[in-house]
Coordinates of C-alpha atoms in Angstrom, one line a residue:
Chain T
X204 CA 0.0 -1.5 -11.9
X205 CA 1.5 1.3 -9.9
X206 CA -0.1 3.9 -12.0
X207 CA -3.2 5.5 -10.7
X208 CA -3.8 8.2 -13.5
X209 CA -2.5 8.3 -17.0
X210 CA -3.7 11.1 -19.5
X211 CA -2.4 11.0 -23.1
X212 CA -2.7 13.6 -25.4
X213 CA -5.7 15.4 -24.1
X214 CA -7.0 18.5 -26.0
X215 CA -9.8 20.7 -25.2
X216 CA -11.1 23.7 -27.1
X217 CA -13.7 26.4 -25.7
X218 CA -15.0 27.9 -28.8
X219 CA -11.7 29.2 -30.3
X220 CA -9.7 29.1 -27.2
X221 CA -7.4 26.1 -26.8
X222 CA -7.7 25.3 -23.0
X223 CA -5.6 22.2 -23.2
X224 CA -3.0 21.4 -25.9
X225 CA -1.7 17.7 -26.0
X226 CA -1.5 17.2 -22.3
X227 CA 0.0 14.0 -21.1
X228 CA 0.6 13.2 -17.4
X229 CA 1.0 10.2 -15.3
X230 CA 0.3 10.0 -11.5
X231 CA 1.5 7.0 -9.5
X232 CA -0.4 5.4 -6.7
X233 CA 0.1 7.2 -3.3
X234 CA 1.9 10.2 -4.8
X235 CA 1.0 13.9 -4.7
X236 CA 1.3 16.0 -7.9
X237 CA 0.9 19.5 -7.8
X238 CA -0.1 21.7 -10.8
X239 CA 1.0 25.2 -10.9
X240 CA 0.7 27.9 -13.5
X241 CA -0.9 31.3 -14.3
X242 CA -4.7 31.6 -14.5
X243 CA -6.0 30.4 -17.7
X244 CA -3.1 27.9 -18.1
X245 CA -5.4 25.0 -18.2
X246 CA -4.7 23.5 -14.8
X247 CA -8.4 23.3 -13.5
X248 CA -9.6 22.4 -16.9
X249 CA -7.3 19.3 -16.8
X250 CA -8.5 18.5 -13.5
X251 CA -12.2 18.6 -14.5
X252 CA -11.4 16.4 -17.5
X253 CA -10.1 13.7 -14.9
X254 CA -13.6 13.6 -13.4
X255 CA -15.5 14.2 -16.4
X256 CA -16.9 17.8 -15.5
X257 CA -15.3 18.4 -18.9
X258 CA -15.2 16.2 -21.9
X259 CA -11.9 16.3 -23.7
X260 CA -12.2 16.8 -27.4
X261 CA -9.4 14.2 -28.0
X262 CA -6.9 12.2 -26.1
X263 CA -7.7 9.6 -23.3
X264 CA -7.5 9.4 -19.6
X265 CA -7.3 6.1 -17.7
X266 CA -7.8 5.9 -14.0
X267 CA -6.5 2.7 -12.2
X268 CA -6.7 0.8 -15.5
X269 CA -10.2 2.1 -16.5
X270 CA -10.7 4.2 -19.6
X271 CA -12.7 7.4 -18.6
X272 CA -15.9 8.4 -20.4
X273 CA -15.7 5.7 -23.2
X274 CA -15.9 2.1 -23.9
X275 CA -13.6 0.5 -26.4
X276 CA -15.5 -1.5 -29.2
X277 CA -12.7 -2.7 -31.6
X278 CA -11.7 0.3 -33.5
X279 CA -14.3 2.9 -32.0
X280 CA -14.7 4.6 -28.7
X281 CA -18.4 4.5 -27.5
X282 CA -19.4 7.2 -25.3
X283 CA -20.8 5.9 -21.8
X284 CA -24.2 6.4 -20.5
X285 CA -24.8 9.0 -17.8
X286 CA -25.2 6.3 -15.3
X287 CA -21.7 4.7 -16.2
X288 CA -20.1 8.1 -16.0
X289 CA -21.6 8.7 -12.5
X290 CA -20.1 5.4 -11.4
X291 CA -16.7 6.3 -12.8
X292 CA -16.8 9.5 -10.8
X293 CA -17.0 7.5 -7.6
X294 CA -13.2 6.6 -8.3
X295 CA -12.3 10.4 -7.7
X296 CA -13.1 12.8 -4.8
X297 CA -13.2 16.5 -6.0
X298 CA -12.5 19.6 -3.8
X299 CA -13.7 22.8 -5.4
X300 CA -12.3 26.3 -5.3
X301 CA -15.6 27.7 -3.9
X302 CA -16.4 24.5 -1.7
X303 CA -19.8 23.9 -3.4
X304 CA -21.1 22.4 -0.3
X305 CA -24.7 21.5 -0.6
X306 CA -26.5 24.7 1.0
X307 CA -29.7 22.9 2.0
X308 CA -27.9 20.2 3.9
X309 CA -26.0 20.1 7.2
X310 CA -22.4 19.4 7.3
X311 CA -22.9 15.6 8.2
X312 CA -25.8 15.2 5.6
X313 CA -23.3 16.6 3.1
X314 CA -20.7 14.0 3.8
X315 CA -23.4 11.1 4.1
X316 CA -25.2 12.0 0.9
X317 CA -22.9 10.3 -1.6
X318 CA -22.5 7.0 0.4
X319 CA -26.3 6.6 1.1
X320 CA -27.8 7.8 -2.1
X321 CA -25.4 6.9 -4.6
X322 CA -23.6 3.9 -3.0
X323 CA -26.8 2.7 -1.2
X324 CA -24.9 1.9 1.8
X325 CA -26.8 1.4 5.2
X326 CA -27.4 4.7 7.1
X327 CA -26.2 3.7 10.3
X328 CA -22.9 2.5 9.1
X329 CA -22.5 5.7 6.9
X330 CA -23.2 8.1 9.8
X331 CA -20.7 6.4 12.1
X332 CA -18.0 6.8 9.2
X333 CA -19.0 10.3 8.5
X334 CA -18.6 11.5 12.1
X335 CA -15.2 9.8 11.9
X336 CA -14.3 11.7 8.8
X337 CA -15.5 15.0 10.2
X338 CA -13.4 14.3 13.2
X339 CA -10.5 13.7 11.0
X340 CA -10.9 17.1 9.7
X341 CA -11.5 18.4 13.1
X342 CA -15.1 19.4 12.6
X343 CA -17.2 16.6 14.6
X344 CA -18.6 19.5 16.8
X345 CA -20.0 21.2 13.6
X346 CA -21.9 18.4 12.1
X347 CA -25.4 19.7 12.6
X348 CA -24.4 23.3 11.3
X349 CA -25.4 24.2 7.8
X350 CA -22.7 25.4 5.3
X351 CA -23.9 29.2 5.7
X352 CA -23.1 28.7 9.4
X353 CA -19.3 27.8 8.9
X354 CA -16.3 29.7 7.9
X355 CA -14.6 29.4 4.6
X356 CA -11.8 27.1 6.2
X357 CA -14.6 24.9 7.8
X358 CA -16.5 24.5 4.8
X359 CA -13.5 23.5 2.7
X360 CA -12.7 20.8 5.5
X361 CA -16.2 19.6 5.3
X362 CA -15.9 19.5 1.4
X363 CA -12.8 17.3 2.1
X364 CA -14.7 15.0 4.3
X365 CA -17.5 14.8 1.7
X366 CA -14.8 13.9 -1.0
X367 CA -13.3 11.2 1.0
X368 CA -16.8 9.6 1.9
X369 CA -17.2 7.9 -1.3
X370 CA -13.9 6.3 -0.7
X371 CA -12.2 7.6 -3.9
X372 CA -9.0 6.2 -5.3
X373 CA -7.6 9.6 -5.8
X374 CA -8.5 13.2 -4.6
X375 CA -8.5 16.2 -7.0
X376 CA -8.1 19.6 -5.5
X377 CA -9.0 22.8 -7.7
X378 CA -7.4 25.6 -5.9
X379 CA -8.7 24.7 -2.5
X380 CA -7.3 27.6 -0.7
X381 CA -7.8 30.4 -3.3
X382 CA -11.0 31.5 -1.9
X383 CA -10.1 31.6 1.6
X384 CA -9.1 34.4 3.9
X385 CA -5.3 34.2 4.4
X386 CA -5.6 33.1 8.2
X387 CA -7.9 30.1 7.2
X388 CA -5.6 28.7 4.6
X389 CA -3.3 26.9 7.2
X390 CA -6.2 24.8 8.5
X391 CA -7.1 23.2 5.1
X392 CA -3.5 22.8 4.3
X393 CA -2.9 20.8 7.4
X394 CA -5.7 18.4 6.6
X395 CA -4.3 18.0 3.1
X396 CA -0.8 17.4 4.5
X397 CA -2.1 14.6 6.8
X398 CA -4.0 13.2 3.7
X399 CA -0.9 13.1 1.8
X400 CA 1.0 11.4 4.6
X401 CA -1.7 8.7 5.0
X402 CA -0.8 7.6 1.4
X403 CA -3.7 9.2 -0.6
X404 CA -3.1 9.7 -4.3
X405 CA -3.6 13.4 -4.9
X406 CA -3.6 15.9 -7.9
X407 CA -3.6 19.5 -6.4
X408 CA -3.9 22.7 -8.4
X409 CA -2.4 25.4 -6.3
X410 CA -0.7 28.6 -5.8
X411 CA 0.7 27.5 -2.6
X412 CA 4.3 27.0 -3.6
X413 CA 5.6 26.3 -0.1
X414 CA 3.0 23.7 0.2
X415 CA 3.7 22.2 -3.1
X416 CA 7.6 22.0 -2.1
X417 CA 7.0 20.5 1.3
X418 CA 4.3 17.9 0.2
X419 CA 4.3 17.0 -3.6
X420 CA 6.2 14.2 -5.2
X421 CA 5.9 15.8 -8.5
X422 CA 5.4 19.4 -9.6
X423 CA 4.0 20.3 -13.1
X424 CA 4.0 23.8 -14.4
X425 CA 1.4 24.7 -17.1
X426 CA 1.1 27.8 -19.3
X427 CA -1.3 28.3 -22.2
X428 CA -2.9 25.1 -22.0
X429 CA 0.3 23.0 -22.1
X430 CA 2.7 21.5 -19.8
X431 CA 5.9 23.4 -19.9
X432 CA 7.9 21.8 -17.3
X433 CA 7.7 19.0 -14.9
X434 CA 9.9 17.2 -12.2
X435 CA 10.7 17.1 -8.4
X436 CA 9.5 20.1 -6.5
X437 CA 13.1 20.9 -5.5
X438 CA 14.0 21.2 -9.2
X439 CA 10.9 23.1 -10.5
X440 CA 10.4 25.4 -7.7
X441 CA 14.0 26.2 -6.8
X442 CA 15.8 25.9 -10.0
X443 CA 13.3 26.1 -13.0
X444 CA 14.9 25.4 -16.4
X445 CA 12.2 27.2 -18.7
X446 CA 12.1 31.0 -18.8
X447 CA 8.2 30.8 -18.5
X448 CA 8.5 28.9 -15.3
X449 CA 11.2 31.0 -13.9
X450 CA 9.1 34.1 -14.6
X451 CA 6.0 32.7 -12.9
X452 CA 7.7 31.7 -9.8
X453 CA 9.6 35.1 -9.5
X454 CA 6.1 36.7 -9.8
X455 CA 4.5 34.4 -7.3
X456 CA 7.1 34.7 -4.6
X457 CA 7.3 38.6 -5.1
Chain N
X242 CA -5.5 77.3 14.7
X243 CA -8.2 74.7 13.9
X244 CA -10.0 75.5 17.2
X245 CA -10.0 79.2 16.2
X246 CA -11.8 78.6 13.1
X247 CA -14.5 76.5 14.9
X248 CA -14.9 79.2 17.4
X249 CA -15.8 81.8 14.6
X250 CA -18.7 79.6 13.3
X251 CA -22.2 80.6 14.8
X252 CA -23.7 78.2 17.3
X253 CA -20.4 76.1 17.1
X254 CA -20.0 73.6 20.0
X255 CA -16.7 73.3 21.5
X256 CA -14.9 72.2 24.6
X257 CA -16.9 70.7 27.4
X258 CA -20.2 71.9 26.2
X259 CA -20.9 68.7 24.8
X260 CA -20.8 67.2 28.3
X261 CA -23.6 69.5 29.4
X262 CA -25.6 68.8 26.3
X263 CA -25.3 65.0 26.7
X264 CA -27.2 65.2 29.9
X265 CA -30.1 67.1 28.6
X266 CA -33.6 65.2 28.3
X267 CA -34.8 64.7 24.7
X268 CA -38.3 65.7 23.4
X269 CA -39.8 63.4 20.8
X270 CA -41.0 65.1 17.5
X271 CA -45.0 65.2 17.0
X272 CA -46.1 63.7 13.7
X273 CA -49.2 65.7 13.2
X274 CA -49.6 64.3 9.5
X275 CA -50.1 60.8 11.1
X276 CA -52.6 61.9 13.8
X277 CA -54.7 63.5 10.9
X278 CA -54.4 60.3 8.8
X279 CA -55.5 58.1 11.7
X280 CA -58.6 60.5 12.3
X281 CA -59.6 60.2 8.7
X282 CA -59.3 56.4 8.7
X283 CA -61.6 56.3 11.8
X284 CA -64.1 58.4 10.4
X285 CA -64.1 56.5 6.9
X286 CA -64.6 53.1 8.8
X287 CA -67.4 54.5 11.0
X288 CA -69.2 55.6 7.7
X289 CA -68.7 52.3 5.9
X290 CA -69.9 50.3 9.2
X291 CA -72.9 52.7 9.6
X292 CA -73.8 52.3 5.9
X293 CA -73.6 48.5 6.2
X294 CA -75.7 48.4 9.4
X295 CA -78.4 50.6 7.8
X296 CA -78.2 49.1 4.2
X297 CA -80.6 46.5 3.0
X298 CA -78.5 43.3 4.2
X299 CA -80.3 40.9 6.4
X300 CA -77.4 39.7 8.5
X301 CA -79.6 36.8 9.8
X302 CA -79.8 35.4 6.5
X303 CA -76.1 35.4 5.9
X304 CA -75.8 33.5 9.2
X305 CA -78.5 31.1 8.0
X306 CA -76.9 30.4 4.8
X307 CA -73.2 30.3 5.9
X308 CA -73.4 26.5 6.7
X309 CA -76.2 25.6 4.0
X310 CA -75.5 22.2 2.4
X311 CA -75.4 23.6 -1.0
X312 CA -72.7 26.1 0.2
X313 CA -70.7 23.6 1.9
X314 CA -70.9 21.2 -1.0
X315 CA -69.9 24.0 -3.4
X316 CA -67.1 24.8 -1.1
X317 CA -65.9 21.2 -1.0
X318 CA -65.9 21.2 -4.8
X319 CA -63.9 24.3 -4.9
X320 CA -61.2 22.9 -2.7
X321 CA -61.1 19.6 -4.5
X322 CA -60.6 21.5 -7.8
X323 CA -58.1 23.8 -6.4
X324 CA -56.1 20.8 -5.3
X325 CA -56.6 18.7 -8.4
X326 CA -55.7 21.5 -10.9
X327 CA -52.8 22.8 -8.8
X328 CA -51.3 19.3 -8.7
X329 CA -51.7 18.9 -12.5
X330 CA -50.3 22.3 -12.8
X331 CA -47.1 21.8 -10.7
X332 CA -46.5 18.3 -12.1
X333 CA -46.7 19.7 -15.6
X334 CA -44.8 22.9 -14.7
X335 CA -41.9 20.8 -13.5
X336 CA -41.8 18.7 -16.4
X337 CA -42.1 21.5 -18.9
X338 CA -39.5 23.4 -17.0
X339 CA -37.1 20.6 -17.5
X340 CA -38.0 20.1 -21.1
X341 CA -37.5 23.9 -21.6
X342 CA -34.0 23.7 -20.5
X343 CA -33.1 20.6 -22.4
X344 CA -30.1 20.8 -24.9
X345 CA -32.2 19.2 -27.4
X346 CA -34.0 21.9 -29.5
X347 CA -37.1 19.8 -30.5
X348 CA -37.7 19.1 -26.7
X349 CA -37.1 22.7 -25.5
X350 CA -39.2 24.3 -28.3
X351 CA -42.0 21.9 -27.5
X352 CA -42.0 23.4 -23.9
X353 CA -41.8 27.0 -25.3
X354 CA -44.8 26.2 -27.7
X355 CA -46.8 24.8 -24.7
X356 CA -46.2 28.0 -22.6
X357 CA -46.7 30.3 -25.5
X358 CA -50.2 28.8 -26.2
X359 CA -51.6 28.4 -22.6
X360 CA -50.2 31.7 -21.3
X361 CA -51.3 33.4 -24.3
X362 CA -54.9 32.6 -24.6
X363 CA -57.7 33.5 -22.0
X364 CA -58.4 31.0 -19.4
X365 CA -62.1 31.1 -20.0
X366 CA -61.7 30.5 -23.8
X367 CA -59.4 27.4 -22.9
X368 CA -62.2 26.2 -20.7
X369 CA -64.8 26.6 -23.3
X370 CA -62.5 24.8 -25.8
X371 CA -62.1 21.8 -23.4
X372 CA -65.9 21.7 -22.6
X373 CA -67.0 21.9 -26.3
X374 CA -64.3 19.3 -27.5
X375 CA -67.0 17.0 -28.5
X376 CA -67.8 19.2 -31.3
X377 CA -64.3 18.4 -32.9
X378 CA -63.8 14.8 -31.6
X379 CA -67.3 13.2 -31.1
X380 CA -65.6 10.1 -29.7
X381 CA -62.5 9.2 -28.0
X382 CA -60.7 6.0 -28.1
X383 CA -57.6 4.1 -27.7
X384 CA -58.0 1.3 -30.4
X385 CA -58.7 -2.1 -28.8
X386 CA -58.8 -0.7 -25.3
X387 CA -61.5 1.8 -24.6
X388 CA -63.9 3.9 -26.6
X389 CA -66.4 6.5 -25.3
X390 CA -68.5 9.4 -26.4
X391 CA -66.6 12.8 -25.8
X392 CA -69.6 14.3 -24.1
X393 CA -69.5 11.7 -21.4
X394 CA -65.8 12.0 -21.0
X395 CA -65.5 15.7 -20.9
X396 CA -67.8 16.5 -17.8
X397 CA -67.7 19.8 -16.3
X398 CA -65.2 18.6 -13.7
X399 CA -62.7 17.1 -16.4
X400 CA -63.0 20.2 -18.6
X401 CA -62.3 22.4 -15.7
X402 CA -59.3 20.2 -14.4
X403 CA -57.8 20.1 -17.9
X404 CA -58.5 24.1 -18.5
X405 CA -57.3 25.2 -15.1
X406 CA -54.3 22.5 -14.9
X407 CA -52.9 23.1 -18.2
X408 CA -53.1 26.8 -18.0
X409 CA -51.5 26.8 -14.5
X410 CA -48.6 24.3 -15.8
X411 CA -47.7 27.0 -18.3
X412 CA -47.2 29.6 -15.5
X413 CA -45.7 27.2 -13.1
X414 CA -43.0 26.0 -15.6
X415 CA -41.8 29.5 -15.8
X416 CA -41.6 29.7 -11.9
X417 CA -39.7 26.3 -11.7
X418 CA -37.5 27.2 -14.4
X419 CA -36.5 30.5 -12.6
X420 CA -35.9 28.4 -9.3
X421 CA -33.7 25.9 -11.2
X422 CA -31.6 28.7 -12.8
X423 CA -31.1 30.4 -9.1
X424 CA -29.2 27.3 -8.0
X425 CA -25.4 27.7 -8.3
X426 CA -23.8 25.6 -11.0
X427 CA -21.2 24.6 -8.3
X428 CA -23.8 22.6 -6.6
X429 CA -24.4 20.6 -9.7
X430 CA -20.6 20.0 -10.2
X431 CA -20.3 18.9 -6.5
X432 CA -23.4 16.5 -7.1
X433 CA -21.6 15.1 -10.1
X434 CA -18.3 14.6 -8.3
X435 CA -19.9 12.5 -5.6
X436 CA -21.3 10.1 -8.4
X437 CA -24.9 11.2 -8.8
X438 CA -26.6 10.9 -12.1
X439 CA -28.2 13.7 -13.8
X440 CA -31.7 12.7 -12.6
X441 CA -30.4 12.1 -8.9
X442 CA -28.8 15.5 -8.9
X443 CA -32.1 17.1 -10.1
X444 CA -34.2 15.5 -7.3
X445 CA -31.7 15.6 -4.5
X446 CA -29.9 18.9 -4.9
X447 CA -31.3 21.2 -7.7
X448 CA -35.1 21.0 -7.0
X449 CA -34.7 21.0 -3.1
X450 CA -32.7 24.3 -3.4
X451 CA -35.0 25.6 -6.0
X452 CA -38.0 25.3 -3.9
X453 CA -36.7 28.1 -1.6
X454 CA -37.3 30.5 -4.9
X455 CA -40.4 28.4 -6.3
X456 CA -42.6 28.3 -2.9
X457 CA -43.4 32.0 -2.6
X458 CA -44.7 32.5 -6.2
X459 CA -46.4 29.1 -6.3
X460 CA -48.1 29.8 -2.9
X461 CA -49.3 33.0 -4.6
X462 CA -50.5 30.9 -7.6
X463 CA -52.4 28.6 -5.2
X464 CA -54.3 31.3 -3.8
X465 CA -55.2 32.7 -7.0
X466 CA -56.2 29.3 -8.2
X467 CA -58.9 29.1 -5.2
X468 CA -60.6 32.1 -6.9
X469 CA -60.0 31.1 -10.5
X470 CA -62.1 28.0 -10.0
X471 CA -65.0 30.4 -9.8
X472 CA -65.0 30.8 -13.5
X473 CA -65.8 27.1 -14.0
X474 CA -69.3 28.2 -13.1
X475 CA -69.8 29.1 -16.6
X476 CA -69.6 25.4 -17.6
X477 CA -71.7 24.2 -15.0
X478 CA -69.2 22.8 -12.3
X479 CA -70.9 23.3 -9.2
X480 CA -68.3 25.1 -7.1
X481 CA -69.3 27.6 -4.4
X482 CA -69.9 30.6 -6.4
X483 CA -72.1 28.6 -8.9
X484 CA -74.0 27.1 -5.9
X485 CA -74.6 30.3 -4.1
X486 CA -76.0 31.7 -7.4
X487 CA -78.2 28.9 -7.7
X488 CA -79.5 29.6 -4.3
X489 CA -80.0 33.4 -4.9
X490 CA -81.9 32.9 -8.2
X491 CA -84.2 30.9 -6.0
X492 CA -84.7 33.1 -2.9
X493 CA -83.4 36.7 -4.2
X494 CA -81.0 37.2 -1.4
X495 CA -78.3 38.3 -3.7
X496 CA -76.0 40.2 -1.6
X497 CA -76.5 38.0 1.4
X498 CA -75.1 34.8 -0.5
X499 CA -72.2 36.8 -2.1
X500 CA -71.2 37.8 1.3
X501 CA -71.4 34.3 2.6
X502 CA -69.3 33.1 -0.4
X503 CA -66.7 35.8 -0.1
X504 CA -66.3 34.9 3.7
X505 CA -65.6 31.3 2.7
X506 CA -63.1 32.4 0.1
X507 CA -61.3 34.5 2.7
X508 CA -61.4 31.7 5.1
X509 CA -59.8 29.3 2.6
X510 CA -57.1 31.8 1.5
X511 CA -56.3 32.5 5.2
X512 CA -55.4 28.8 5.9
X513 CA -53.4 28.5 2.7
X514 CA -51.3 31.7 3.7
X515 CA -50.5 30.2 7.1
X516 CA -49.5 26.8 5.2
X517 CA -47.3 28.9 3.0
X518 CA -45.6 30.5 5.8
X519 CA -44.4 27.1 7.2
X520 CA -43.6 25.7 4.0
X521 CA -41.4 28.7 3.2
X522 CA -39.7 28.3 6.5
X523 CA -39.0 24.7 5.8
X524 CA -37.4 25.3 2.5
X525 CA -35.1 28.0 3.6
X526 CA -33.3 25.9 5.9
X527 CA -29.6 26.5 5.4
X528 CA -30.0 29.7 4.1
X529 CA -31.3 31.7 7.0
X530 CA -29.9 31.6 10.7
X531 CA -31.8 29.1 12.6
X532 CA -34.2 30.1 15.4
X533 CA -32.7 33.8 15.4
X534 CA -29.5 32.4 16.7
X535 CA -26.6 34.2 14.9
X536 CA -24.3 31.9 12.9
X537 CA -21.3 30.7 15.0
X538 CA -18.2 32.9 14.3
X539 CA -15.1 31.1 12.7
X540 CA -13.2 29.3 15.2
X541 CA -9.7 28.3 14.9

């Protein structure tokens, strides 16, 4: 199968607010999909459903052939145990808008925690790999620093290294540059660009339209919890068909 | 025009006059209020010292009983009870804090009821309840395994431990809950995202970060626990105050023995305070700048 993620008819309601309305999306192996749209459009909620930080009210998500959150028993879906859900989350690495590095651990410990405590791999091997990952994001020299001692851009790059450390099948980015000072956005996008080139499957929720244009294989525009338009970046970003997409892109570029 | 306006104000400084002013020596202001305050304190301390030196205290007796076996044995019991009751209190506190935050209403209300009862009744009353439990349940048994008379089980030590520990647990539960609430939800989400189970998240991420908030109030409570053990003297647990009372009932040196006991309490509390300082420093790692070295600035 060349399909890494497949979501079908995903709905999510918060109280009376419909955050996701019948969202269906497929992402192929090695491809980058960028989700754009105004705030409150459900982009982040969808991403959080993929790694089960939110539970969809209905619909199904399959990652690399594995149904997420449930086990099929004939005509029913049985909810999985916490332990099973935790294991499924190892398929996805998540990069958060506000970095969420573990504040009581150094950069290196942040990267090593998952492989050691969750995957139970030997410390020596993990440490070597973690240093390599930090080198890859250009921060090997900051490995003994705590998050509070790093700039936003540096924290986000450590967070990317942490997400990669569990060797996920795909990476999820939830507005990874939205909390950064403008001059720090570039360093994070560079790392993401390298990852995309290396063949990583990525779903990126972003407002960086130039980045989406350059790196994405597909762009999805969401509004009011539903996918409005999807297609190649050249089509969506340059020549959008739907008036809501047109308005959004006009507003962002202004 | 602006210069004209400045010139007209009385005492206005203009032009190069500031250069002349900047070279003048400064004279510090005298704080006469402070001088008077210090003088008052010195006089008061002198009076107190004089009163004590002339008062009817035999300092020799204080020295004599400072290391008397009965006192040292009592001190050991005090420290041991503090350790046991505090451990029980912290374990119960963590458990009930987690139960309090459970989404299941039965579990969370059970924790609320526990805190309500043990925080809402006097500690002395709770001690007496435990100590007199035999009046309600003359025997205690687990069918087929074990059976005993309650009066044999509920010794002064056990009654004190249960009384202090359960009471402490109710207070610590609230402190721990506050600590857990202080941890950002993003930390929990990040922990889940690298595949941690809820329990692993609690132990590897949430509690270590909550400790920063939990340690100062719990340190405070350890210190008050050292002194609270003294109320166990009413049910006959031989801690240091009880033992010193036993001694002064025999020899009549009331104040001397109370001074000895007070000194020992102060000594224990001083050691604990120093320990708390290091514990706080350990758990604040990652939050403060280390060794006074400023955090490195952002680099490209």
